[in-house]
Coordinates of C-alpha atoms in Angstrom, one line a residue:
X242 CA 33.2 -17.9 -47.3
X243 CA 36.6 -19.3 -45.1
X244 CA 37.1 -17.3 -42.7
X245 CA 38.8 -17.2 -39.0
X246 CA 36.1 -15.3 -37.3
X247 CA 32.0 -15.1 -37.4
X248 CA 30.9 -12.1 -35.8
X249 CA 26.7 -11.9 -35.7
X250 CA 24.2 -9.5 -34.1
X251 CA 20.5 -11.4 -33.6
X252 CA 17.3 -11.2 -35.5
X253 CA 14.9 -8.8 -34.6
X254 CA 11.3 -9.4 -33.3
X255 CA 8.4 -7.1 -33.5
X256 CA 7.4 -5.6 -30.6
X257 CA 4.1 -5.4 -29.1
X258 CA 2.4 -1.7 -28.7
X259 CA -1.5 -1.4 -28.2
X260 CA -4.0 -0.8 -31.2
X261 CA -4.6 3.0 -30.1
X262 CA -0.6 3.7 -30.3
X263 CA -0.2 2.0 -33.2
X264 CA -3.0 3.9 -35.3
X265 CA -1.7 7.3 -33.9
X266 CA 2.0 6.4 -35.0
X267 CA 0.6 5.5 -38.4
X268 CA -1.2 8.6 -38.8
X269 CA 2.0 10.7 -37.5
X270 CA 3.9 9.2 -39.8
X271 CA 1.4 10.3 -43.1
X272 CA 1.4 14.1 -41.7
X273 CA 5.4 14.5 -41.1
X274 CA 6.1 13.2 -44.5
X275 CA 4.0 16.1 -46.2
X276 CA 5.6 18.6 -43.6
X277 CA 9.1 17.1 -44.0
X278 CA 10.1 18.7 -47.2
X279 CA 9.0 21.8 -47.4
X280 CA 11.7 22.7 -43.7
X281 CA 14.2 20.5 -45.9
X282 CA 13.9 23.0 -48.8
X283 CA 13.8 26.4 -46.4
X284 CA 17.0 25.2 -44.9
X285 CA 18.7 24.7 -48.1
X286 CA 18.1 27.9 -49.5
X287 CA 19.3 29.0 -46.4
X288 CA 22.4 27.4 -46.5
X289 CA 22.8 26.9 -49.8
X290 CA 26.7 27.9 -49.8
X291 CA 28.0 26.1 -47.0
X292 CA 25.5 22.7 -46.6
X293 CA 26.3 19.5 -47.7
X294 CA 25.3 18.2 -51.1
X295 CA 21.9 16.9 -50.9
X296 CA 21.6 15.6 -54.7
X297 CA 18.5 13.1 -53.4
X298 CA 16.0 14.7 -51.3
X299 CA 13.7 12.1 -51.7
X300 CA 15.9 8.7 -51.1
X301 CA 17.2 11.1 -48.0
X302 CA 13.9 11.1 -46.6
X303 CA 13.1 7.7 -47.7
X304 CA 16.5 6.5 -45.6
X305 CA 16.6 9.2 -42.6
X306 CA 12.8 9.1 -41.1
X307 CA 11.0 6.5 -42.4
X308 CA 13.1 3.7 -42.5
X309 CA 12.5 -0.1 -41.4
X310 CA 15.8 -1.4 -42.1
X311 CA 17.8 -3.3 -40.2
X312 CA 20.3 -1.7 -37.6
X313 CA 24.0 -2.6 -38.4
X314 CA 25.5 -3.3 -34.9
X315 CA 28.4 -0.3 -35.6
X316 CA 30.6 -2.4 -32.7
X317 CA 30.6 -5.2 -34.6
X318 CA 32.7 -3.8 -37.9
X319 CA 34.9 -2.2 -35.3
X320 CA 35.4 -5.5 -33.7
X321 CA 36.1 -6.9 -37.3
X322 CA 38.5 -3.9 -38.5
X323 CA 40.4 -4.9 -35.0
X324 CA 40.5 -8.3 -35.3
X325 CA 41.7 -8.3 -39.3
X326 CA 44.2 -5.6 -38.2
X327 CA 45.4 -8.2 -36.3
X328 CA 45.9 -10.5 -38.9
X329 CA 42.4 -12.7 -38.7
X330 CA 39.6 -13.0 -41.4
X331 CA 36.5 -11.6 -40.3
X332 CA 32.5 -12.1 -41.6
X333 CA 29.8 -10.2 -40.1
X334 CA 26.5 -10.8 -40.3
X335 CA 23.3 -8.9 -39.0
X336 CA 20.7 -12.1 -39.2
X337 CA 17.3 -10.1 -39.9
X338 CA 18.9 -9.9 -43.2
X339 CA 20.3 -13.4 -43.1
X340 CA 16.6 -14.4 -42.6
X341 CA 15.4 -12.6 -45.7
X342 CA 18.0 -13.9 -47.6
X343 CA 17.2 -17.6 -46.9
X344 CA 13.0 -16.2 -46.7
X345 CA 12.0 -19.1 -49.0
X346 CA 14.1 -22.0 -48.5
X347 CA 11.9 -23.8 -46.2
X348 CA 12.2 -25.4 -42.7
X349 CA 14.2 -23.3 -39.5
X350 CA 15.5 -20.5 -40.8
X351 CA 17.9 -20.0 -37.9
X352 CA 19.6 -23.5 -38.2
X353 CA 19.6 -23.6 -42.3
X354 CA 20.8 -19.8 -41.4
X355 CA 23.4 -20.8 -39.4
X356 CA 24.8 -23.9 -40.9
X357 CA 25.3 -22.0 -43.9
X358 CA 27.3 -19.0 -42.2
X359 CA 29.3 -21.3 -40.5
X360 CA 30.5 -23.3 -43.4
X361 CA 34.2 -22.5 -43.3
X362 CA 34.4 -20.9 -40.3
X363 CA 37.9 -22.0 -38.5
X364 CA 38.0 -20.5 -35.1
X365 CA 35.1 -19.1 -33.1
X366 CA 31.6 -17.2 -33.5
X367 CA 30.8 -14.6 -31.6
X368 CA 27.5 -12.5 -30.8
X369 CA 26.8 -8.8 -29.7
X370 CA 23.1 -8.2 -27.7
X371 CA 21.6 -5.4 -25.8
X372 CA 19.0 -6.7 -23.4
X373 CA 15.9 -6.9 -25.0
X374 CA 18.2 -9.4 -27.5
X375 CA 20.6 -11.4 -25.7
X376 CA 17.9 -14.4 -25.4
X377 CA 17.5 -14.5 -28.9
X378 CA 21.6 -14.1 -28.9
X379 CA 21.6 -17.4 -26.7
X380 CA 19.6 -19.4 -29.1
X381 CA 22.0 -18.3 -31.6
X382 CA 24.8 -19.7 -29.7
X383 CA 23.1 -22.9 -29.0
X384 CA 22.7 -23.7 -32.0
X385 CA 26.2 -23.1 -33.2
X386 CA 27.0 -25.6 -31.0
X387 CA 25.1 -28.0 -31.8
X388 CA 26.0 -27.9 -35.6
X389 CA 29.5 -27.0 -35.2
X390 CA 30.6 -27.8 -31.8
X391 CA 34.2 -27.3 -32.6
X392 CA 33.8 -23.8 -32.9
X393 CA 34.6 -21.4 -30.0
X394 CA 31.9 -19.7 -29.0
X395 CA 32.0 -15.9 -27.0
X396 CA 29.1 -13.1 -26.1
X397 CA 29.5 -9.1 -25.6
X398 CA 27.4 -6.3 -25.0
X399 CA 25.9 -3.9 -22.5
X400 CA 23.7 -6.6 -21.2
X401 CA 26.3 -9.4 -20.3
X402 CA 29.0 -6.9 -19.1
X403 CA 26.2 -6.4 -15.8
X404 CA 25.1 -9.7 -15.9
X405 CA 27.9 -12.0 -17.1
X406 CA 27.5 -14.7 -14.4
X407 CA 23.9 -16.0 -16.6
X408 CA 26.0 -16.5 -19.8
X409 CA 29.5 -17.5 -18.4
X410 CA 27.4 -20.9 -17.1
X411 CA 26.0 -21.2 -20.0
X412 CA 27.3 -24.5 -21.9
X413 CA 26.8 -23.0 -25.5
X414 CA 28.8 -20.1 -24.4
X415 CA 32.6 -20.5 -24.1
X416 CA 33.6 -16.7 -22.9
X417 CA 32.1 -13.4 -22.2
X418 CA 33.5 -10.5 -23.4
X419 CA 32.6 -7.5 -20.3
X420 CA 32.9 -3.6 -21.7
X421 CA 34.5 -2.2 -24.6
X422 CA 35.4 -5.7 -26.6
X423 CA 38.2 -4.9 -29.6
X424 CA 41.5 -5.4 -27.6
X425 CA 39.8 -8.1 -25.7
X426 CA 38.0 -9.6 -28.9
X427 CA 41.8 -9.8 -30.1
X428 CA 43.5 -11.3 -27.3
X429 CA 41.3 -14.3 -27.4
X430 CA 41.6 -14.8 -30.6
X431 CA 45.3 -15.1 -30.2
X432 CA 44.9 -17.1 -27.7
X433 CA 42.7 -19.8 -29.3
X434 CA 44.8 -19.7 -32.3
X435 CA 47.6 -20.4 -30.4
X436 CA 46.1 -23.1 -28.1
X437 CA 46.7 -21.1 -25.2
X438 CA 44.1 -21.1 -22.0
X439 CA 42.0 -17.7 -22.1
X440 CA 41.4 -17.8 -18.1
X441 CA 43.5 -15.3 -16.9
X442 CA 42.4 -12.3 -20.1
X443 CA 41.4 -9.1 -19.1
X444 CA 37.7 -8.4 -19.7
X445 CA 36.8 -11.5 -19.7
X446 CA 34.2 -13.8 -17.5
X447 CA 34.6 -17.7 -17.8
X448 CA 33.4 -20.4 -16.0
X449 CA 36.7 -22.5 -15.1
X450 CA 37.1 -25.5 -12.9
X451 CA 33.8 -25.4 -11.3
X452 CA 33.7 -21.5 -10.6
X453 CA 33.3 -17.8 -12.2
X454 CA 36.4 -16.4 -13.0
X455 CA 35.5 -12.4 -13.6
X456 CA 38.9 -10.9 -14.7
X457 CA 39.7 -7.0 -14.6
X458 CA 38.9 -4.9 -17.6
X459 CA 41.8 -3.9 -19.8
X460 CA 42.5 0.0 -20.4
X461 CA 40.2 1.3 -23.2
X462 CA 41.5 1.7 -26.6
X463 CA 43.1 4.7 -28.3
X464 CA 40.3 5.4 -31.0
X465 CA 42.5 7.7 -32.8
X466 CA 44.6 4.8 -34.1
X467 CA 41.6 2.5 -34.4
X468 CA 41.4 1.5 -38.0
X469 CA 38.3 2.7 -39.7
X470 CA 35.2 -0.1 -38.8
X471 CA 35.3 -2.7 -41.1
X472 CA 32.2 -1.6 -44.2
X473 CA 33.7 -3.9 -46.8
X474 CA 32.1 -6.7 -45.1
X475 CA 28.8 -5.8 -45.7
X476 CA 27.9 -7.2 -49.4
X477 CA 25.2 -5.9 -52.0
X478 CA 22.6 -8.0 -50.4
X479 CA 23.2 -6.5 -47.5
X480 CA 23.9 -2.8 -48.2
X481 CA 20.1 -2.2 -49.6
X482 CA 18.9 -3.7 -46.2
X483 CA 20.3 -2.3 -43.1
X484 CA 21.0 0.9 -41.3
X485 CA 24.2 2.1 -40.6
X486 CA 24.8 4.4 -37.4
X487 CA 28.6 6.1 -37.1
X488 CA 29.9 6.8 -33.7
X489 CA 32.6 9.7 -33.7
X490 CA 33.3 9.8 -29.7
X491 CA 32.9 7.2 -27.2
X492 CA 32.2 7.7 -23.6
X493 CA 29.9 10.3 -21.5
X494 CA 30.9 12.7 -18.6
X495 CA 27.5 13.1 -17.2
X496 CA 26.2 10.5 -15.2
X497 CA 22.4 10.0 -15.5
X498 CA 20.9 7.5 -13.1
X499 CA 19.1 5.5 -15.8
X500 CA 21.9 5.8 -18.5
X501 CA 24.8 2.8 -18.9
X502 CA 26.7 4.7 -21.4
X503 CA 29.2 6.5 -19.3
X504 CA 29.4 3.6 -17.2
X505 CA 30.1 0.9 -20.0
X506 CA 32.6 3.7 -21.8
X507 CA 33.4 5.3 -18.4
X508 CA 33.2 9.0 -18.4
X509 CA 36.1 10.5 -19.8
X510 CA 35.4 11.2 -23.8
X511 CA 37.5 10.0 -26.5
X512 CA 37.1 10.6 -30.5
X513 CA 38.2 9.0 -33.3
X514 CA 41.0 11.0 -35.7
X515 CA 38.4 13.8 -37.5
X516 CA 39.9 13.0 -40.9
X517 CA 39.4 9.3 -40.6
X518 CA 36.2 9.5 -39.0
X519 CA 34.9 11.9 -42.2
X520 CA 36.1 9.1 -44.5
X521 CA 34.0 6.7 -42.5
X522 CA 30.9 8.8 -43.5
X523 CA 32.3 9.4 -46.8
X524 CA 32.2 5.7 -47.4
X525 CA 28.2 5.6 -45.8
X526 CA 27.5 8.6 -48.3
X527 CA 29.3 7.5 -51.5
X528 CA 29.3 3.9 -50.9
X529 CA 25.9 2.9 -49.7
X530 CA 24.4 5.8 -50.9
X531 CA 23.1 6.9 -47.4
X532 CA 22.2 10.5 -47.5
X533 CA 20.8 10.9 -44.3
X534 CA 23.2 9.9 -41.4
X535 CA 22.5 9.4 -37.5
X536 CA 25.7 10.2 -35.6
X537 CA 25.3 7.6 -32.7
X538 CA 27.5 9.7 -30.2
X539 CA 25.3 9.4 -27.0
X540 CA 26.0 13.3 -26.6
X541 CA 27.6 14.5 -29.8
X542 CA 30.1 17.9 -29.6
X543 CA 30.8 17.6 -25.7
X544 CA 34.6 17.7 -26.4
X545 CA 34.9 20.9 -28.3
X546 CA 38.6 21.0 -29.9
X547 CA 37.3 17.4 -31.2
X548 CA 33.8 19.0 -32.8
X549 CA 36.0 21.7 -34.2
X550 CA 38.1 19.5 -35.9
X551 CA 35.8 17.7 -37.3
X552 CA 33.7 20.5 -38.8
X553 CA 37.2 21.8 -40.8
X554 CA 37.4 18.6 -42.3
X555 CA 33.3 18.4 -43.3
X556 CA 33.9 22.1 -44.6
X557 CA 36.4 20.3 -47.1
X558 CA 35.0 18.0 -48.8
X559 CA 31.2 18.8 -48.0
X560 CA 29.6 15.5 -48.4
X561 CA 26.7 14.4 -50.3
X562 CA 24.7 13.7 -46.5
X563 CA 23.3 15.6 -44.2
X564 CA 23.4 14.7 -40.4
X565 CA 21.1 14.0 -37.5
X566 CA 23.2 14.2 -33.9
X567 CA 22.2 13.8 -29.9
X568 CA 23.0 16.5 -27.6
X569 CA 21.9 17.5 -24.2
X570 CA 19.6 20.7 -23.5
X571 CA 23.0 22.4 -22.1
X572 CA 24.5 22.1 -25.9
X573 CA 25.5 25.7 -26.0
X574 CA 26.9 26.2 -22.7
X575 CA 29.2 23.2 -23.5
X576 CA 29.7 23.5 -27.1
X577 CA 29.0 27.2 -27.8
X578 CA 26.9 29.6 -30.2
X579 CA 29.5 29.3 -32.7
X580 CA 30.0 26.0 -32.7
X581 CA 26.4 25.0 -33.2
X582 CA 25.2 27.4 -35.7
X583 CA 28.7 26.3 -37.5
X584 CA 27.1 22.8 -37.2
X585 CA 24.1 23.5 -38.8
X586 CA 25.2 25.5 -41.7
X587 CA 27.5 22.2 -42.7
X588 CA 24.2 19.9 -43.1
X589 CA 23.5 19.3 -39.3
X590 CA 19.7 19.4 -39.5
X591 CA 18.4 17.2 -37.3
X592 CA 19.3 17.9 -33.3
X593 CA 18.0 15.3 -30.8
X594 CA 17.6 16.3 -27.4
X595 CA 17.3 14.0 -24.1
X596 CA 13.8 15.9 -22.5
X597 CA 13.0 13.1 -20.7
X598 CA 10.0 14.9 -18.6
X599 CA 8.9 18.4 -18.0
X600 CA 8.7 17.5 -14.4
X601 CA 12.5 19.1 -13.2
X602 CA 11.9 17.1 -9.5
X603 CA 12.2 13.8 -11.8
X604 CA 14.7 15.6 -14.1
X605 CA 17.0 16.1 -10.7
X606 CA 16.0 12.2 -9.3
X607 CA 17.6 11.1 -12.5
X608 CA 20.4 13.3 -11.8
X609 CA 20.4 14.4 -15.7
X610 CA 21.7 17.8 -14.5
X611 CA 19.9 19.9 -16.4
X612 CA 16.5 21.8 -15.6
X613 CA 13.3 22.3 -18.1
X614 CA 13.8 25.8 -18.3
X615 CA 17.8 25.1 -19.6
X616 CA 16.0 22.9 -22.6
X617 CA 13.4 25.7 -23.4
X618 CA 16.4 28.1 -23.9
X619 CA 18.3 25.8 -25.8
X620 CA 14.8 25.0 -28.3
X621 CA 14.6 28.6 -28.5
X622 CA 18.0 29.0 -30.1
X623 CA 17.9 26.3 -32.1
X624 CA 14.8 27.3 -33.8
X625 CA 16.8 31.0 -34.3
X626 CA 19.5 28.6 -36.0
X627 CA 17.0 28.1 -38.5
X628 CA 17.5 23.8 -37.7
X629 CA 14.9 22.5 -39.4
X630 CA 14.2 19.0 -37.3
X631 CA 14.8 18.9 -33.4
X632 CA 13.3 16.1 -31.9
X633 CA 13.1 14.8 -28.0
X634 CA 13.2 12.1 -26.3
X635 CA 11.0 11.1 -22.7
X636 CA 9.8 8.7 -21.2
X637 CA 6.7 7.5 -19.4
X638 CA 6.8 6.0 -16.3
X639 CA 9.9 7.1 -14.3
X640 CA 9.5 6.1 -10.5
X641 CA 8.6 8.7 -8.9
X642 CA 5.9 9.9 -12.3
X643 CA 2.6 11.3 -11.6
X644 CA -0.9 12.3 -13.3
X645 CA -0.3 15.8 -12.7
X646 CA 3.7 15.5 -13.9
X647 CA 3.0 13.7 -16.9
X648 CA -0.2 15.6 -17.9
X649 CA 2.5 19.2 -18.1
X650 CA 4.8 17.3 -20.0
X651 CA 1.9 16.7 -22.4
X652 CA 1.0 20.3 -21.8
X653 CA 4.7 21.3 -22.8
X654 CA 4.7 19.4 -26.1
X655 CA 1.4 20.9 -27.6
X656 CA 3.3 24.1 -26.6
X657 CA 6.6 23.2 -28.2
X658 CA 5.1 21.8 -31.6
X659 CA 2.2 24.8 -31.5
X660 CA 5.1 27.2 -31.5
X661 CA 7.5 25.1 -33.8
X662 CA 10.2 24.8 -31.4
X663 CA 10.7 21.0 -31.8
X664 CA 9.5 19.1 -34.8
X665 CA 8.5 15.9 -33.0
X666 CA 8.6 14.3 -29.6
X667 CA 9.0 10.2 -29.3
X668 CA 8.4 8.3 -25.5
X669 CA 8.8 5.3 -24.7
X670 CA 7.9 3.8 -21.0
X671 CA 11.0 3.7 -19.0
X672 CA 12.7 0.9 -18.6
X673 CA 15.8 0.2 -16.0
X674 CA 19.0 -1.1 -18.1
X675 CA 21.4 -3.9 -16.2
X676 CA 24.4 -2.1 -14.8
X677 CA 22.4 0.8 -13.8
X678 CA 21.6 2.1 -10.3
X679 CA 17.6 1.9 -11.3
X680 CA 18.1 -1.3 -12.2
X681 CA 19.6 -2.4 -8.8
X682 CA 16.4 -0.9 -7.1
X683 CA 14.1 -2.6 -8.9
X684 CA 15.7 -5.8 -8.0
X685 CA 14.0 -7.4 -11.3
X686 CA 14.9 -11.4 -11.6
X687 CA 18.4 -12.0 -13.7
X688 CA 16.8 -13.7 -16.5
X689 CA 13.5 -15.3 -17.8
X690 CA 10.9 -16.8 -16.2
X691 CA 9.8 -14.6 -13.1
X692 CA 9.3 -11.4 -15.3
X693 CA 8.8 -12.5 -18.3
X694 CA 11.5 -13.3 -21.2
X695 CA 14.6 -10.7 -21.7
X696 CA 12.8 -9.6 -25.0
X697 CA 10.3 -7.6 -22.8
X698 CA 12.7 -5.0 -21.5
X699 CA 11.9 -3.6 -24.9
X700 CA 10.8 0.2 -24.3
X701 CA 7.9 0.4 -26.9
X702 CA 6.8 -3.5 -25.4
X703 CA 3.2 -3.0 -23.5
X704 CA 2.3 -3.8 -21.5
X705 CA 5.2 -2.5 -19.1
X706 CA 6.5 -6.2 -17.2
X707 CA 7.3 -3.8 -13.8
X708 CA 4.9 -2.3 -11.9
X709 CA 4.9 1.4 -11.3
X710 CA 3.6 3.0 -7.9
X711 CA 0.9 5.1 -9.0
X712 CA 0.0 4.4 -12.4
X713 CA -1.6 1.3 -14.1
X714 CA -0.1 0.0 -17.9
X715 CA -3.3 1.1 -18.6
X716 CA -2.2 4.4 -17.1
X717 CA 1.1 4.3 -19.1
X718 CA -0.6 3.3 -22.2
X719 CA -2.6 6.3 -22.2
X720 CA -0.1 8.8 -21.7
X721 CA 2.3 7.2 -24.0
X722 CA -0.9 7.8 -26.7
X723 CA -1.8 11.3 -25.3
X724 CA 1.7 12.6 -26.2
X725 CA 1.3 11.7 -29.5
X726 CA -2.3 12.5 -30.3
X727 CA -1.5 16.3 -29.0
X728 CA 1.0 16.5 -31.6
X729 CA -1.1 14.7 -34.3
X730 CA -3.5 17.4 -33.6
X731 CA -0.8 20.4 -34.0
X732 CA 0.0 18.3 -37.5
X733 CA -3.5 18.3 -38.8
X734 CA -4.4 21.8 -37.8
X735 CA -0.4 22.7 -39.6
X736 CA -1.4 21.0 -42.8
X737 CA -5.0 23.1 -42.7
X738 CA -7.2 19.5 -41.6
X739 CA -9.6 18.7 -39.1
X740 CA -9.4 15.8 -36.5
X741 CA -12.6 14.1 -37.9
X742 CA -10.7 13.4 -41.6
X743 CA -8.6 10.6 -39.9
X744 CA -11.5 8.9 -38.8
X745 CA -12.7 7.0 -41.5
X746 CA -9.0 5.6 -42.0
X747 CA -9.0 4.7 -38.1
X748 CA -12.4 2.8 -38.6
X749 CA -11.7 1.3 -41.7
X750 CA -8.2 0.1 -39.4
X751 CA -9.4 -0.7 -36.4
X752 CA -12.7 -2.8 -38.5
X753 CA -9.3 -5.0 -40.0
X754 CA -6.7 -5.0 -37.0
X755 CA -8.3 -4.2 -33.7
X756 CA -8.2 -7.8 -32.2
X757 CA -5.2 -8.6 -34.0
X758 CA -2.0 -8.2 -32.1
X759 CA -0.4 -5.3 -33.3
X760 CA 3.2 -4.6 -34.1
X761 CA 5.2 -1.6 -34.8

C-alpha cells in the first residue's frame, strides 16, 4: 500500500535459557493454568456487580498469561496517530508477523519482507529498538537501503537515545530520533517533504559535515491532546497475532538506579485524557477481542486525580476486559485504600509489583526507595482486597548480590506463595540498560564484538555476558531455577501432587531436548 511513511519494529529471536529453567517454566506453566480459574471465578462472584464483563474466561486466559504473541511496539501507533494528524500516510508493521506472513515464499525473508513493504513507500522508513533489538533494527535499515536507497531512513528508542553516536555514523542510517519521538518524528517529516536540511531539529543526532551534531531535546508533548494511537493500522492478519500493551501515563518520579524510564520520560508524570484513553481500551476489548489487558504504565495510579478519573469513566461503560497493572510496594501510601480496592472491584485483577530482592541493603543501593517490610504490608492488603493475581518481579545478580541474600529471597517466595500472598514470582538476571548509572559502571563496550552482540543484553539470555563479583553464571543459573522450583513445589503440593509425578515428563524431556539448545 502508497504510503508516506513505514514505521517497523524488528523481528524477534528466541532467547537462550538453560535445559533446567526451561523444564521448570514448562512445568509452572501446566500447574498455573489448573490454579488460574478457579481465583478467576472467586473474584467474580465477588465482584459480580461492579467488575467488568468477562463474557470469555477462557480466550481471557488464553490471551492474558499464556500468550506467545508478538508485542505491538505501543510507540509506534502513537508515532503513526502523530504523524497522520499531521497530514502524512502512515503503515506500521511489527516484522515477526511480517515473517509469518511471507513463512513459505522461499529465500531471505527479511529482503523479500522488506521489498514488499516498501513498495510504494514515498518518504522515509523508520525503526523503533530497545537494546537487546537495535542490531537486528540495523540490519533492517541496511537493507532498506540497499533496495530502496531513495528512501530516508531514521532510528528511535531507549537504546539509541544513550548511545546515538553508534547509529548517527551509521551509513544506512540517515537520523536518530533521541527521547520521546512524536513531535520530533513530525518535524522531520516536514522537513523532508519540504526539502529542507534536518541538522538543526530538536531531538535529533546526525552525522553532518564530517562530525556529530547532537541537538537539544524538544519539550515533551501534551498527551491529553494526543490523538488516540493509531489501531486501524493493524490489519486482520495482524490482529490474531500480536500483543497489544496500552500506556495511560508516561513518565516516573522515582528514580531507581537501574531503571531508564524516568530518565527517557523525565520524572514528572503525565496522562492521557481518561475518556480517550478508555476508548483506546475499548477498541483493544471490542475490536481485537482482547479480554485480558496489560496496562504498560511503568508505575500505574501514581498521579491520583488522574487514576480517579479514569476509574469514573471504567465505572461507565464497564468493559468487556479485565486489567493487569504495575505498581510499586508503596501503592497505598501513594494511591490510597480507597483507590485500590475501587481498582480491583472494576476488573483490576492482576497487580505487579517491582520486589526486585528481599535483601533491603541492595533494595537501598538501587535506591528503589522502598524497604521489604513496605512490600510485605502492601501483599498483605492486597490479598485482603481479595486480588486474585499479584505477581513480582526480581532479579538475580545485582552487584553487590550474595549466596546468603539471594538464598532469603528464595526463602521469602516459598513464604509468600505458601501463604498465597502473591500468585507467582518471575526473575530474570540483571542486566544494566544504556543511559543508566549501572550501566556507566560497568563500562561494557558500545556495541558488538568485545561482549558479545547487542541481542545478549537480553535478561532471560544465559549465560550472563558480564561478570558478577561473587557469583559464577553457573551461580546465577542456579538461583534463577531455585526461585522457580520453590514455587513449583508450593503448586504441586496446592493442586494435592507430589514432586516425583513431574519426573517422568522431565525424563521423557530432557531424553529429547537436553543437548539441544533450548529456547523459551
Amino acid at each position: 500500500m502508497a504510503c508516506d511513511i513505514l514505521l517497523l519494529s524488528p523481528w524477534s529471536e528466541p532467547v537462550t535459557v538453560s535445559p533446567g529453567y526451561q523444564l521448570i517454566r514448562r512445568e509452572l506453566a501446566e500447574c498455573a493454568g489448573e490454579l488460574t480459574r478457579s481465583r478467576l471465578d472467586t473474584y467474580l462472584q465477588r465482584y459480580a456487580s461492579t467488575a467488568a464483563r468477562v463474557t470469555d474466561v477462557a480466550r481471557f486466559w488464553d490471551q492474558f498469561l499464556y500468550s506467545s504473541l508478538a508485542p505491538y511496539c505501543p510507540g509506534l501507533l502513537s508515532l503513526a496517530a502523530a504523524l497522520e494528524a499531521e497530514g502524512f500516510s502512515v503503515a506500521c508493521a511489527c516484522l515477526d508477523v511480517e515473517r509469518e506472513r511471507d513463512a513459505y515464499a522461499g529465500g531471505d525473508w527479511l529482503e523479500r519482507t522488506l521489498a514488499r513493504l516498501c513498495d510504494g513507500v514515498r518518504l522515509a522508513v523508520g525503526v523503533t529498538s530497545v537494546t537487546p533489538e537495535f542490531d537486528r533494527a540495523v540490519t533492517v535499515l541496511e537493507t532498506v537501503k540497499r533496495l530502496r536507497p531513495n528512501l530516508r531512513t531514521l532510528i528511535g528508542g531507549t537504546h539509541v537515545t544513550y548511545l546515538d553516536e553508534e547509529p548517527a555514523r551509521h551509513p544506512a542510517i540517515d537520523v536518530v530520533v533521541r527521547g520521546e519521538g512524536e513531535a520530533i518524528a513530525c518535524e522531520i517529516a516536514r522537513r523532508w517533504r519540504d526539502v529542507l536540511p534536518i541538522d538543526d531539529v530538536k531531538g535529533v543526532t546526525v552525522f553532518h559535515e564530517g562530525r556529530i551534531v547532537r541537538n537539544a531535546s524538544p519539550p515533551l508533548i501534551n498527551l491529553k491532546t494526543a490523538p488516540i494511537p493509531a489501531y486501524h493500522l493493524i490489519d486482520e492478519f495482524s490482529r490474531d497475532r500480536v500483543k497489544l500493551t496500552p500506556t495511560y501515563t508516561r513518565g516516573c518520579p522515582y528514580g531507581c538506579s537501574y531503571c531508564v524510564e524516568s530518565i527517557f520520560f523525565e520524572r514528572r508524570v503525565r496522562h492521557k485524557d481518561p475518556v480517550r484513553f478508555v476508548d483506546e481500551l475499548e477498541i483493544i476489548a471490542e475490536r481485537f477481542g482482547w479480554r485480558g489487558i496489560h496496562i504498560a504504565d511503568s508505575t500505574f495510579g501514581i498521579d491520583r486525580k488522574a487514576t480517579a478519573a479514569l476509574c469514573d469513566e471504567l465505572e461507565k461503560r464497564r468493559l468487556n476486559a479485565l486489567f493487569s497493572i504495575n505498581v510499586r510496594p508503596n501503592l497505598f501510601s501513594y494511591l490510597g485504600e480507597e483507590l485500590v480496592a475501587r481498582l480491583v472491584s472494576l476488573g483490576f485483577v492482576e497487580f505487579y509489583l517491582g520486589a526486585e530482592t528481599a535483601d533491603d541493603d541492595l533494595i537501598k543501593a538501587l535506591q528503589r526507595r522502598q524497604s521489604f517490610g513496605e512490600l510485605m504490608d502492601c501483599l498483605t492488603r492486597l490479598k485482603a482486597l481479595g486480588v486474585p493475581f499479584v505477581k513480582l518481579y526480581l532479579m538475580v545478580g545485582i552487584p553487590g548480590d550474595t549466596h546468603e541474600g539471594l538464598q532469603k529471597t528464595i526463602n521469602s517466595v516459598r513464604l509468600m506463595i505458601r501463604e498465597d500472598l502473591i500468585f507467582y514470582a518471575t526473575a530474570k538476571f540483571f542486566v544494566p540498560t544504556p543511559g543508566t548509572e549501572p550501566y556507566a559502571q560497568f563500562q561494557v563496550p558500545e556495541g558488538p564484538g568485545q561482549a558479545g552482540s547487542w541481542s545478549r543484553y537480553e535478561r532471560y539470555n544465559y549465560p550472563p555476558w558480564y561478570p558478577h563479583d561473587e557469583l559464577t553464571p553457573m551461580d546465577l543459573d542456579h538461583y534463577l531455577c531455585l526461585i522457580q522450583s520453590v514455587q513449583l513445589r508450593e503448586y504441586l503440593g496446592k493442586l494435592g501432587r507430589k514432586p516425583s509425578e513431574m519426573t517422568s515428563r522431565a525424563r521423557d524431556w530432557a531424553a529429547e531436548a537436553y543437548l539441544k539448545k533450548q529456547y523459551m
